[in-house]
């Protein structure tokens, strides 16, 4: 069974940093592109970032470019999202999703981890 | 990139059909056959229901179907069942390795 388990969400002050993790199991992690998608309360999802299977290509939404960094450790079957210079508008549930952005195909999502940005 | 436009709500009685629209532009919905639809129950993660406009992932009932005309995509749920009550989101590829989602439609089974 494909499973994605996010962790690392927390309450952080504006301007602060946070690293999210997503542990994957049940599929060949190193052969699959991955993405982070966030969803603010009561809003639609927003694609945040994607990384190819080998970790050599990363892509970002304009809203997070220069502040967030996606990475992966295929030896640990884990996806990461390093977030810095956090703003109130970054507050959301962050999901990791298996699939590739250029196909707009995300066939498995984790349960999400909540990031709150407030002083 | 602006979010795709969906009606906030739709409803139907059990056994009936409901169709949800998703309006974009020639730069997203109209420009690529890469529209997806997701179902989300309260407190749960989104679930892929339709991809590439009209394809269903394994395990998704054939009561769910998708189509596209110009800059507008549609999701039709036929034979409505109680478990279909959820929020539905459309999504489109917009080029440059990026996708955009709609604001969501709450489907109520009367």
CSV table of N, CA and C in Angstrom, one decimal, chain B:
chain,number,residue,atom,x,y,z
B,1,UNK,N,-0.6,33.4,-11.6
B,1,UNK,CA,-1.6,32.6,-12.2
B,1,UNK,C,-2.8,32.6,-11.3
B,2,UNK,N,-4.0,33.0,-11.9
B,2,UNK,CA,-5.2,33.0,-11.1
B,2,UNK,C,-5.8,31.6,-11.0
B,3,UNK,N,-6.5,31.4,-9.9
B,3,UNK,CA,-7.2,30.1,-9.7
B,3,UNK,C,-8.3,29.9,-10.7
B,4,UNK,N,-8.6,28.7,-11.0
B,4,UNK,CA,-9.7,28.4,-11.9
B,4,UNK,C,-11.0,28.6,-11.2
B,5,UNK,N,-12.0,28.9,-12.0
B,5,UNK,CA,-13.3,29.3,-11.4
B,5,UNK,C,-14.3,28.1,-11.4
B,6,UNK,N,-14.8,27.8,-10.2
B,6,UNK,CA,-15.8,26.8,-10.0
B,6,UNK,C,-17.0,27.4,-9.3
B,7,UNK,N,-18.2,26.8,-9.5
B,7,UNK,CA,-19.3,27.3,-8.7
B,7,UNK,C,-19.1,26.8,-7.3
B,8,UNK,N,-19.5,27.6,-6.3
B,8,UNK,CA,-19.3,27.2,-4.9
B,8,UNK,C,-20.0,26.0,-4.4
B,9,UNK,N,-21.2,25.7,-5.1
B,9,UNK,CA,-22.0,24.6,-4.6
B,9,UNK,C,-22.8,24.0,-5.8
B,10,UNK,N,-23.1,22.7,-5.6
B,10,UNK,CA,-24.0,22.0,-6.5
B,10,UNK,C,-24.7,20.9,-5.7
B,11,UNK,N,-25.8,20.5,-6.1
B,11,UNK,CA,-26.5,19.4,-5.4
B,11,UNK,C,-27.4,18.6,-6.3
B,12,UNK,N,-27.8,17.4,-5.8
B,12,UNK,CA,-28.6,16.5,-6.5
B,12,UNK,C,-29.1,15.4,-5.6
B,13,UNK,N,-30.2,14.8,-5.9
B,13,UNK,CA,-30.8,13.7,-5.1
B,13,UNK,C,-30.1,12.4,-5.5
B,14,UNK,N,-30.2,11.5,-4.6
B,14,UNK,CA,-29.6,10.2,-4.9
B,14,UNK,C,-30.1,9.6,-6.2
B,15,UNK,N,-29.1,9.1,-7.0
B,15,UNK,CA,-29.5,8.6,-8.3
B,15,UNK,C,-29.5,9.6,-9.4
B,16,UNK,N,-29.5,10.8,-9.1
B,16,UNK,CA,-29.5,11.9,-10.1
B,16,UNK,C,-28.0,12.1,-10.5
B,17,UNK,N,-27.9,13.1,-11.5
B,17,UNK,CA,-26.5,13.5,-11.9
B,17,UNK,C,-26.3,14.9,-11.5
B,18,UNK,N,-25.0,15.2,-11.3
B,18,UNK,CA,-24.6,16.6,-11.1
B,18,UNK,C,-23.4,16.9,-11.9
B,19,UNK,N,-23.3,18.1,-12.5
B,19,UNK,CA,-22.2,18.5,-13.3
B,19,UNK,C,-21.6,19.7,-12.7
B,20,UNK,N,-20.3,19.7,-12.6
B,20,UNK,CA,-19.5,20.8,-12.0
B,20,UNK,C,-18.6,21.4,-13.1
B,21,UNK,N,-18.7,22.7,-13.3
B,21,UNK,CA,-17.8,23.4,-14.3
B,21,UNK,C,-16.6,23.9,-13.7
B,22,UNK,N,-15.6,24.1,-14.5
B,22,UNK,CA,-14.3,24.7,-14.1
B,22,UNK,C,-13.8,25.5,-15.3
B,23,UNK,N,-13.8,26.8,-15.1
B,23,UNK,CA,-13.5,27.8,-16.2
B,23,UNK,C,-12.1,28.4,-16.0
B,24,UNK,N,-11.4,28.3,-17.0
B,24,UNK,CA,-10.0,28.9,-17.0
B,24,UNK,C,-9.8,29.8,-18.2
B,25,UNK,N,-8.7,29.7,-18.8
B,25,UNK,CA,-8.3,30.5,-20.0
B,25,UNK,C,-7.5,29.6,-21.0
B,26,UNK,N,-7.2,30.3,-22.1
B,26,UNK,CA,-6.5,29.5,-23.1
B,26,UNK,C,-5.0,29.2,-22.7
B,27,UNK,N,-4.6,29.8,-21.6
B,27,UNK,CA,-3.3,29.6,-21.1
B,27,UNK,C,-3.2,28.4,-20.1
B,28,UNK,N,-4.4,27.9,-19.7
B,28,UNK,CA,-4.4,26.8,-18.8
B,28,UNK,C,-5.4,25.7,-19.3
B,29,UNK,N,-6.6,25.7,-18.9
B,29,UNK,CA,-7.6,24.7,-19.3
B,29,UNK,C,-7.7,24.5,-20.8
B,30,UNK,N,-7.8,25.6,-21.5
B,30,UNK,CA,-7.9,25.6,-23.0
B,30,UNK,C,-6.6,25.2,-23.7
B,31,UNK,N,-5.5,25.3,-23.1
B,31,UNK,CA,-4.2,25.1,-23.8
B,31,UNK,C,-3.6,23.8,-23.6
B,32,UNK,N,-4.1,23.0,-22.7
B,32,UNK,CA,-3.6,21.7,-22.4
B,32,UNK,C,-4.7,20.7,-22.1
B,33,UNK,N,-4.5,19.5,-22.5
B,33,UNK,CA,-5.4,18.4,-22.1
B,33,UNK,C,-4.9,17.7,-20.8
B,34,UNK,N,-4.7,18.6,-19.9
B,34,UNK,CA,-4.1,18.2,-18.6
B,34,UNK,C,-4.9,18.7,-17.4
B,35,UNK,N,-6.2,18.5,-17.5
B,35,UNK,CA,-7.1,18.8,-16.4
B,35,UNK,C,-7.4,17.6,-15.5
B,36,UNK,N,-7.3,17.9,-14.2
B,36,UNK,CA,-7.5,16.8,-13.2
B,36,UNK,C,-8.6,17.3,-12.3
B,37,UNK,N,-9.3,16.3,-11.7
B,37,UNK,CA,-10.3,16.6,-10.7
B,37,UNK,C,-10.0,15.8,-9.4
B,38,UNK,N,-10.2,16.4,-8.3
B,38,UNK,CA,-10.0,15.8,-7.0
B,38,UNK,C,-11.2,15.9,-6.1
B,39,UNK,N,-11.4,14.8,-5.3
B,39,UNK,CA,-12.5,14.8,-4.4
B,39,UNK,C,-11.9,14.9,-3.0
B,40,UNK,N,-12.5,15.7,-2.1
B,40,UNK,CA,-12.0,15.8,-0.8
B,40,UNK,C,-13.1,15.8,0.3
B,41,UNK,N,-13.0,14.8,1.1
B,41,UNK,CA,-14.0,14.7,2.2
B,41,UNK,C,-13.4,15.6,3.4
B,42,UNK,N,-14.3,16.0,4.3
B,42,UNK,CA,-13.8,16.9,5.4
B,42,UNK,C,-12.7,16.2,6.2
B,43,UNK,N,-11.6,17.0,6.4
B,43,UNK,CA,-10.5,16.5,7.2
B,43,UNK,C,-9.6,15.5,6.5
B,44,UNK,N,-9.9,15.2,5.3
B,44,UNK,CA,-9.1,14.2,4.5
B,44,UNK,C,-8.3,14.9,3.4
B,45,UNK,N,-7.3,14.1,2.9
B,45,UNK,CA,-6.5,14.6,1.8
B,45,UNK,C,-7.3,14.5,0.5
B,46,UNK,N,-7.0,15.3,-0.5
B,46,UNK,CA,-7.6,15.2,-1.8
B,46,UNK,C,-7.3,13.8,-2.4
B,47,UNK,N,-8.3,13.3,-3.2
B,47,UNK,CA,-8.2,12.0,-3.9
B,47,UNK,C,-8.4,12.3,-5.4
B,48,UNK,N,-7.4,11.8,-6.2
B,48,UNK,CA,-7.5,12.0,-7.7
B,48,UNK,C,-8.7,11.2,-8.2
B,49,UNK,N,-9.6,11.8,-9.0
B,49,UNK,CA,-10.7,11.2,-9.6
B,49,UNK,C,-10.7,11.1,-11.1
B,50,UNK,N,-10.1,12.2,-11.7
B,50,UNK,CA,-10.0,12.3,-13.1
B,50,UNK,C,-8.7,12.9,-13.5
B,51,UNK,N,-8.0,12.4,-14.5
B,51,UNK,CA,-6.8,13.1,-15.0
B,51,UNK,C,-6.8,13.1,-16.5
B,52,UNK,N,-6.0,14.0,-17.1
B,52,UNK,CA,-6.0,14.2,-18.5
B,52,UNK,C,-7.4,14.3,-19.1
B,53,UNK,N,-8.2,15.2,-18.5
B,53,UNK,CA,-9.5,15.6,-18.8
B,53,UNK,C,-10.6,14.5,-18.6
B,54,UNK,N,-10.3,13.3,-19.0
B,54,UNK,CA,-11.4,12.3,-18.9
B,54,UNK,C,-11.0,10.9,-18.5
B,55,UNK,N,-9.8,10.7,-18.1
B,55,UNK,CA,-9.3,9.4,-17.7
B,55,UNK,C,-9.5,9.2,-16.2
B,56,UNK,N,-9.9,8.0,-15.9
B,56,UNK,CA,-10.1,7.6,-14.5
B,56,UNK,C,-9.0,6.7,-13.9
B,57,UNK,N,-8.5,7.0,-12.8
B,57,UNK,CA,-7.5,6.1,-12.2
B,57,UNK,C,-8.2,4.8,-11.8
B,58,UNK,N,-7.4,3.8,-11.6
B,58,UNK,CA,-7.9,2.5,-11.2
B,58,UNK,C,-8.6,2.7,-9.9
B,59,UNK,N,-9.8,2.1,-9.8
B,59,UNK,CA,-10.6,2.1,-8.5
B,59,UNK,C,-11.6,3.2,-8.5
B,60,UNK,N,-11.6,4.2,-9.4
B,60,UNK,CA,-12.6,5.2,-9.4
B,60,UNK,C,-13.8,4.8,-10.2
B,61,UNK,N,-15.0,4.8,-9.6
B,61,UNK,CA,-16.2,4.3,-10.3
B,61,UNK,C,-16.4,5.1,-11.6
B,62,UNK,N,-17.0,4.3,-12.5
B,62,UNK,CA,-17.3,5.0,-13.9
B,62,UNK,C,-18.5,5.9,-13.8
B,63,UNK,N,-19.0,6.1,-12.6
B,63,UNK,CA,-20.0,7.2,-12.4
B,63,UNK,C,-19.4,8.6,-12.5
B,64,UNK,N,-18.1,8.6,-12.4
B,64,UNK,CA,-17.4,9.9,-12.5
B,64,UNK,C,-16.8,10.0,-13.9
B,65,UNK,N,-17.1,11.1,-14.6
B,65,UNK,CA,-16.6,11.4,-15.9
B,65,UNK,C,-16.2,12.8,-16.1
B,66,UNK,N,-15.3,13.0,-17.0
B,66,UNK,CA,-14.8,14.4,-17.2
B,66,UNK,C,-14.8,14.7,-18.7
B,67,UNK,N,-14.9,16.0,-19.0
B,67,UNK,CA,-14.9,16.5,-20.4
B,67,UNK,C,-14.3,17.9,-20.4
B,68,UNK,N,-14.1,18.4,-21.6
B,68,UNK,CA,-13.6,19.8,-21.8
B,68,UNK,C,-14.1,20.3,-23.1
B,69,UNK,N,-14.5,21.6,-23.0
B,69,UNK,CA,-14.8,22.4,-24.2
B,69,UNK,C,-14.2,23.8,-24.1
B,70,UNK,N,-13.3,24.0,-25.0
B,70,UNK,CA,-12.7,25.3,-25.0
B,70,UNK,C,-11.9,25.5,-23.6
B,71,UNK,N,-12.3,26.6,-23.0
B,71,UNK,CA,-11.6,27.0,-21.7
B,71,UNK,C,-12.3,26.4,-20.5
B,72,UNK,N,-13.3,25.6,-20.7
B,72,UNK,CA,-14.1,25.1,-19.6
B,72,UNK,C,-14.1,23.6,-19.5
B,73,UNK,N,-13.7,23.1,-18.4
B,73,UNK,CA,-13.8,21.6,-18.1
B,73,UNK,C,-15.0,21.3,-17.2
B,74,UNK,N,-15.4,20.1,-17.3
B,74,UNK,CA,-16.6,19.7,-16.5
B,74,UNK,C,-16.4,18.3,-15.9
B,75,UNK,N,-16.9,18.1,-14.7
B,75,UNK,CA,-16.9,16.8,-14.0
B,75,UNK,C,-18.4,16.5,-13.8
B,76,UNK,N,-18.8,15.3,-14.3
B,76,UNK,CA,-20.2,14.8,-14.1
B,76,UNK,C,-20.1,13.6,-13.1
B,77,UNK,N,-21.0,13.6,-12.1
B,77,UNK,CA,-21.2,12.5,-11.3
B,77,UNK,C,-22.6,12.0,-11.5
B,78,UNK,N,-22.6,10.8,-12.1
B,78,UNK,CA,-23.9,10.2,-12.4
B,78,UNK,C,-24.3,9.2,-11.3
B,79,UNK,N,-25.6,9.0,-11.1
B,79,UNK,CA,-26.1,8.0,-10.1
B,79,UNK,C,-25.6,8.4,-8.7
B,80,UNK,N,-25.8,9.7,-8.3
B,80,UNK,CA,-25.3,10.2,-7.1
B,80,UNK,C,-25.5,9.3,-5.9
B,81,UNK,N,-24.5,9.1,-5.1
B,81,UNK,CA,-24.6,8.3,-3.9
B,81,UNK,C,-24.2,9.2,-2.7
B,82,UNK,N,-24.6,8.8,-1.5
B,82,UNK,CA,-24.4,9.6,-0.3
B,82,UNK,C,-22.9,9.8,-0.1
B,83,UNK,N,-22.1,8.9,-0.4
B,83,UNK,CA,-20.6,9.0,-0.2
B,83,UNK,C,-20.0,10.0,-1.2
B,84,UNK,N,-20.7,10.4,-2.2
B,84,UNK,CA,-20.2,11.4,-3.2
B,84,UNK,C,-20.2,12.8,-2.6
B,85,UNK,N,-20.9,13.0,-1.5
B,85,UNK,CA,-21.0,14.3,-0.9
B,85,UNK,C,-19.6,14.7,-0.4
B,86,UNK,N,-19.0,15.8,-1.0
B,86,UNK,CA,-17.6,16.2,-0.7
B,86,UNK,C,-17.3,17.5,-1.5
B,87,UNK,N,-16.1,18.0,-1.3
B,87,UNK,CA,-15.7,19.1,-2.1
B,87,UNK,C,-14.9,18.5,-3.3
B,88,UNK,N,-15.1,19.2,-4.4
B,88,UNK,CA,-14.4,18.8,-5.6
B,88,UNK,C,-13.6,19.9,-6.1
B,89,UNK,N,-12.4,19.7,-6.5
B,89,UNK,CA,-11.5,20.7,-7.0
B,89,UNK,C,-11.0,20.3,-8.4
B,90,UNK,N,-11.0,21.2,-9.3
B,90,UNK,CA,-10.3,21.0,-10.6
B,90,UNK,C,-8.9,21.6,-10.6
B,91,UNK,N,-8.1,21.1,-11.5
B,91,UNK,CA,-6.7,21.6,-11.6
B,91,UNK,C,-6.3,21.5,-13.0
B,92,UNK,N,-5.5,22.4,-13.4
B,92,UNK,CA,-5.0,22.4,-14.8
B,92,UNK,C,-3.5,22.7,-14.8
B,93,UNK,N,-2.8,22.1,-15.8
B,93,UNK,CA,-1.4,22.5,-16.0
B,93,UNK,C,-1.4,23.8,-16.7
B,94,UNK,N,-0.4,24.7,-16.4
B,94,UNK,CA,-0.4,26.0,-16.9
B,94,UNK,C,0.9,26.3,-17.6
B,95,UNK,N,1.7,25.2,-17.8
B,95,UNK,CA,3.0,25.4,-18.5
B,95,UNK,C,4.1,25.8,-17.4
B,96,UNK,N,5.3,25.8,-17.9
B,96,UNK,CA,6.5,26.2,-17.0
B,96,UNK,C,6.5,25.4,-15.7
B,97,UNK,N,6.2,24.1,-15.8
B,97,UNK,CA,6.2,23.2,-14.7
B,97,UNK,C,5.4,23.8,-13.5
B,98,UNK,N,4.2,24.1,-13.8
B,98,UNK,CA,3.3,24.6,-12.7
B,98,UNK,C,1.9,24.2,-13.0
B,99,UNK,N,1.1,24.1,-11.9
B,99,UNK,CA,-0.3,23.8,-12.0
B,99,UNK,C,-1.1,24.8,-11.2
B,100,UNK,N,-2.4,24.9,-11.5
B,100,UNK,CA,-3.3,25.8,-10.8
B,100,UNK,C,-4.5,25.0,-10.4
B,101,UNK,N,-5.1,25.3,-9.3
B,101,UNK,CA,-6.3,24.6,-8.8
B,101,UNK,C,-7.5,25.6,-8.8
B,102,UNK,N,-8.7,25.0,-8.8
B,102,UNK,CA,-9.9,25.8,-8.6
B,102,UNK,C,-10.2,26.1,-7.2
B,103,UNK,N,-11.2,26.9,-7.0
B,103,UNK,CA,-11.6,27.2,-5.6
B,103,UNK,C,-12.4,26.2,-4.9
B,104,UNK,N,-12.9,25.3,-5.7
B,104,UNK,CA,-13.7,24.1,-5.1
B,104,UNK,C,-15.2,24.3,-5.2
B,105,UNK,N,-15.9,23.2,-5.3
B,105,UNK,CA,-17.3,23.1,-5.4
B,105,UNK,C,-17.8,22.1,-4.3
B,106,UNK,N,-18.7,22.5,-3.5
B,106,UNK,CA,-19.2,21.6,-2.5
B,106,UNK,C,-20.4,20.9,-3.1
B,107,UNK,N,-20.4,19.6,-3.2
B,107,UNK,CA,-21.5,18.8,-3.7
B,107,UNK,C,-22.3,18.2,-2.5
B,108,UNK,N,-23.6,18.6,-2.5
B,108,UNK,CA,-24.5,18.1,-1.5
B,108,UNK,C,-25.4,17.1,-2.1
B,109,UNK,N,-25.6,15.9,-1.5
B,109,UNK,CA,-26.5,14.9,-1.9
B,109,UNK,C,-27.8,15.1,-1.0
B,110,UNK,N,-28.9,15.5,-1.7
B,110,UNK,CA,-30.1,15.9,-1.0
B,110,UNK,C,-30.8,14.7,-0.3
